[in-house]
PDB file of C-alpha atoms in Angstrom:
ATOM      1  CA  MET A   5      29.226 119.717 176.174  1.00  0.00           C
ATOM      2  CA  ASN A   6      28.490 119.692 172.580  1.00  0.00           C
ATOM      3  CA  LEU A   7      30.134 122.739 172.047  1.00  0.00           C
ATOM      4  CA  LYS A   8      33.549 122.119 174.005  1.00  0.00           C
ATOM      5  CA  ARG A   9      33.875 118.765 171.578  1.00  0.00           C
ATOM      6  CA  MET A  10      33.456 120.747 168.640  1.00  0.00           C
ATOM      7  CA  SER A  11      36.072 123.662 169.770  1.00  0.00           C
ATOM      8  CA  LEU A  12      38.425 120.725 170.596  1.00  0.00           C
ATOM      9  CA  ALA A  13      37.977 119.318 167.296  1.00  0.00           C
ATOM     10  CA  LEU A  14      38.493 122.428 165.269  1.00  0.00           C
ATOM     11  CA  LEU A  15      41.660 122.846 167.353  1.00  0.00           C
ATOM     12  CA  GLY A  16      43.240 119.680 166.658  1.00  0.00           C
ATOM     13  CA  THR A  17      42.510 120.135 162.771  1.00  0.00           C
ATOM     14  CA  LEU A  18      44.014 123.575 162.949  1.00  0.00           C
ATOM     15  CA  LEU A  19      46.979 122.206 164.817  1.00  0.00           C
ATOM     16  CA  ILE A  20      47.201 119.483 162.240  1.00  0.00           C
ATOM     17  CA  GLY A  21      47.088 121.368 159.281  1.00  0.00           C
ATOM     18  CA  GLY A  22      49.478 124.153 160.481  1.00  0.00           C
ATOM     19  CA  ALA A  23      51.786 121.370 160.849  1.00  0.00           C
ATOM     20  CA  LEU A  24      51.298 119.864 157.331  1.00  0.00           C
ATOM     21  CA  ALA A  25      51.535 122.810 155.947  1.00  0.00           C
ATOM     22  CA  ALA A  26      54.814 124.007 158.006  1.00  0.00           C
ATOM     23  CA  GLN A  27      56.428 120.693 156.271  1.00  0.00           C
ATOM     24  CA  GLU A  28      58.641 121.391 153.199  1.00  0.00           C
ATOM     25  CA  PRO A  29      56.958 120.035 149.662  1.00  0.00           C
ATOM     26  CA  PRO A  30      58.998 117.153 148.187  1.00  0.00           C
ATOM     27  CA  LYS A  31      61.105 118.334 145.985  1.00  0.00           C
ATOM     28  CA  PRO A  32      61.195 117.353 142.202  1.00  0.00           C
ATOM     29  CA  PRO A  33      64.008 114.855 140.850  1.00  0.00           C
ATOM     30  CA  VAL A  34      66.754 116.690 139.463  1.00  0.00           C
ATOM     31  CA  PRO A  35      66.705 115.934 135.373  1.00  0.00           C
ATOM     32  CA  PRO A  36      69.794 115.437 133.555  1.00  0.00           C
ATOM     33  CA  PRO A  37      72.375 118.120 132.280  1.00  0.00           C
ATOM     34  CA  PRO A  38      71.502 118.605 128.834  1.00  0.00           C
ATOM     35  CA  ALA A  39      74.210 117.957 126.123  1.00  0.00           C
ATOM     36  CA  PRO A  40      75.581 120.802 124.753  1.00  0.00           C
ATOM     37  CA  ALA A  41      73.958 122.754 121.976  1.00  0.00           C
ATOM     38  CA  GLY A  42      74.662 121.327 118.717  1.00  0.00           C
ATOM     39  CA  THR A  43      76.005 117.780 119.675  1.00  0.00           C
ATOM     40  CA  VAL A  44      74.320 114.237 119.634  1.00  0.00           C
ATOM     41  CA  THR A  45      74.816 112.257 122.958  1.00  0.00           C
ATOM     42  CA  PRO A  46      77.016 109.218 122.776  1.00  0.00           C
ATOM     43  CA  HIS A  47      74.493 106.930 123.121  1.00  0.00           C
ATOM     44  CA  ARG A  48      73.237 108.402 119.666  1.00  0.00           C
ATOM     45  CA  ALA A  49      76.425 107.693 118.112  1.00  0.00           C
ATOM     46  CA  ALA A  50      76.607 104.684 119.020  1.00  0.00           C
ATOM     47  CA  ARG A  51      73.326 103.592 118.023  1.00  0.00           C
ATOM     48  CA  MET A  52      73.909 104.775 114.625  1.00  0.00           C
ATOM     49  CA  GLU A  53      77.281 102.120 114.562  1.00  0.00           C
ATOM     50  CA  ARG A  54      75.220  98.887 115.951  1.00  0.00           C
ATOM     51  CA  ARG A  55      72.200  99.386 113.708  1.00  0.00           C
ATOM     52  CA  ALA A  56      75.140  99.395 110.795  1.00  0.00           C
ATOM     53  CA  ASP A  57      76.464  96.192 112.516  1.00  0.00           C
ATOM     54  CA  ARG A  58      73.250  94.891 112.368  1.00  0.00           C
ATOM     55  CA  GLN A  59      72.597  95.642 108.930  1.00  0.00           C
ATOM     56  CA  GLN A  60      75.813  94.286 107.633  1.00  0.00           C
ATOM     57  CA  LYS A  61      74.775  90.941 109.484  1.00  0.00           C
ATOM     58  CA  ARG A  62      71.542  90.530 107.450  1.00  0.00           C
ATOM     59  CA  ILE A  63      73.440  91.322 104.209  1.00  0.00           C
ATOM     60  CA  ASP A  64      75.736  88.565 105.131  1.00  0.00           C
ATOM     61  CA  GLN A  65      72.940  86.793 106.317  1.00  0.00           C
ATOM     62  CA  GLY A  66      70.867  86.914 102.604  1.00  0.00           C
ATOM     63  CA  VAL A  67      74.170  86.048 100.992  1.00  0.00           C
ATOM     64  CA  LYS A  68      74.428  82.965 102.966  1.00  0.00           C
ATOM     65  CA  SER A  69      70.771  81.756 102.523  1.00  0.00           C
ATOM     66  CA  GLY A  70      70.962  82.278  98.874  1.00  0.00           C
ATOM     67  CA  GLN A  71      68.401  85.247  99.118  1.00  0.00           C
ATOM     68  CA  LEU A  72      70.799  88.034  97.388  1.00  0.00           C
ATOM     69  CA  THR A  73      72.688  87.158  94.219  1.00  0.00           C
ATOM     70  CA  PRO A  74      76.283  87.678  94.216  1.00  0.00           C
ATOM     71  CA  HIS A  75      75.586  91.392  92.018  1.00  0.00           C
ATOM     72  CA  GLU A  76      73.252  92.503  95.087  1.00  0.00           C
ATOM     73  CA  ALA A  77      75.513  91.963  97.654  1.00  0.00           C
ATOM     74  CA  ALA A  78      77.853  93.719  96.234  1.00  0.00           C
ATOM     75  CA  LYS A  79      75.975  97.055  95.439  1.00  0.00           C
ATOM     76  CA  LEU A  80      74.328  96.593  99.085  1.00  0.00           C
ATOM     77  CA  GLU A  81      78.292  96.304 100.637  1.00  0.00           C
ATOM     78  CA  ARG A  82      79.080  99.556  98.364  1.00  0.00           C
ATOM     79  CA  GLN A  83      76.206 101.035  99.745  1.00  0.00           C
ATOM     80  CA  GLU A  84      76.614 100.069 103.411  1.00  0.00           C
ATOM     81  CA  ALA A  85      80.173 101.183 103.235  1.00  0.00           C
ATOM     82  CA  ARG A  86      79.242 104.635 102.061  1.00  0.00           C
ATOM     83  CA  THR A  87      76.885 104.863 105.264  1.00  0.00           C
ATOM     84  CA  ASP A  88      79.822 103.698 107.276  1.00  0.00           C
ATOM     85  CA  ARG A  89      82.242 106.100 105.724  1.00  0.00           C
ATOM     86  CA  HIS A  90      79.525 109.073 106.736  1.00  0.00           C
ATOM     87  CA  ILE A  91      79.557 107.731 110.123  1.00  0.00           C
ATOM     88  CA  ALA A  92      83.237 107.968 110.711  1.00  0.00           C
ATOM     89  CA  LYS A  93      83.373 111.406 109.372  1.00  0.00           C
ATOM     90  CA  ALA A  94      80.179 112.681 111.400  1.00  0.00           C
ATOM     91  CA  GLU A  95      82.226 111.495 114.569  1.00  0.00           C
ATOM     92  CA  ALA A  96      85.632 112.417 113.317  1.00  0.00           C
ATOM     93  CA  ASP A  97      85.651 115.644 115.358  1.00  0.00           C
ATOM     94  CA  GLY A  98      84.236 114.375 118.423  1.00  0.00           C
ATOM     95  CA  LYS A  99      80.793 115.424 118.155  1.00  0.00           C
ATOM     96  CA  VAL A 100      77.821 114.395 115.885  1.00  0.00           C
ATOM     97  CA  THR A 101      75.330 117.463 115.177  1.00  0.00           C
ATOM     98  CA  PRO A 102      71.907 116.513 114.654  1.00  0.00           C
ATOM     99  CA  GLY A 103      71.614 117.619 111.266  1.00  0.00           C
ATOM    100  CA  GLU A 104      74.223 114.919 110.640  1.00  0.00           C
ATOM    101  CA  ALA A 105      72.422 112.280 112.834  1.00  0.00           C
ATOM    102  CA  ARG A 106      69.027 113.031 110.760  1.00  0.00           C
ATOM    103  CA  ARG A 107      71.145 112.452 107.459  1.00  0.00           C
ATOM    104  CA  ILE A 108      72.851 109.486 108.530  1.00  0.00           C
ATOM    105  CA  GLU A 109      69.460 107.967 110.189  1.00  0.00           C
ATOM    106  CA  ARG A 110      67.659 108.677 106.667  1.00  0.00           C
ATOM    107  CA  GLN A 111      70.324 107.035 104.772  1.00  0.00           C
ATOM    108  CA  GLN A 112      70.234 103.873 107.237  1.00  0.00           C
ATOM    109  CA  ASN A 113      66.634 103.869 106.635  1.00  0.00           C
ATOM    110  CA  ARG A 114      66.828 103.507 102.743  1.00  0.00           C
ATOM    111  CA  GLU A 115      70.190 101.120 102.858  1.00  0.00           C
ATOM    112  CA  SER A 116      66.916  98.554 104.958  1.00  0.00           C
ATOM    113  CA  ARG A 117      64.268  99.020 102.825  1.00  0.00           C
ATOM    114  CA  ARG A 118      67.044  98.101 100.221  1.00  0.00           C
ATOM    115  CA  ILE A 119      68.265  95.158 101.696  1.00  0.00           C
ATOM    116  CA  TYR A 120      64.556  94.180 102.604  1.00  0.00           C
ATOM    117  CA  ARG A 121      63.657  94.453  98.859  1.00  0.00           C
ATOM    118  CA  LYS A 122      66.841  92.602  97.660  1.00  0.00           C
ATOM    119  CA  LYS A 123      66.088  89.730  99.776  1.00  0.00           C
ATOM    120  CA  HIS A 124      62.843  89.300  98.964  1.00  0.00           C
ATOM    121  CA  ASN A 125      62.444  89.475  95.047  1.00  0.00           C
ATOM    122  CA  ALA A 126      62.590  86.417  92.936  1.00  0.00           C
ATOM    123  CA  ARG A 127      66.233  86.258  92.391  1.00  0.00           C
ATOM    124  CA  VAL A 128      68.129  83.740  94.137  1.00  0.00           C
ATOM    125  CA  ALA A 129      71.768  82.968  94.189  1.00  0.00           C
ATOM    126  CA  GLN A 130      72.817  79.982  92.618  1.00  0.00           C
TER     127      GLN A 130
END
């Protein structure tokens, strides 16, 4: 009797194992197609634009609060305009290369530090 139960259990295990092995494995999710070589996605270009807008608002807020003198604000505005021209030039051909994106991001990082330093120095607008 014991041998019969063991053989039935073994047979059931083999049948279940065979059924599981016959199933197709789950397919991995399909990744989105990569961007063409040498281009930056529209998301990256939009990110640069949004950051430039936020930095412009920081300058405007500094002028309104008196943290920036007129001279400091004018210099920051000129530097921000230069960054905006570089963004427009990079987007002019319809694609922003990774090198252009890196250069613009470094420029925006420097501009952000300048804005912070000018807003937090001891000078105040009269």
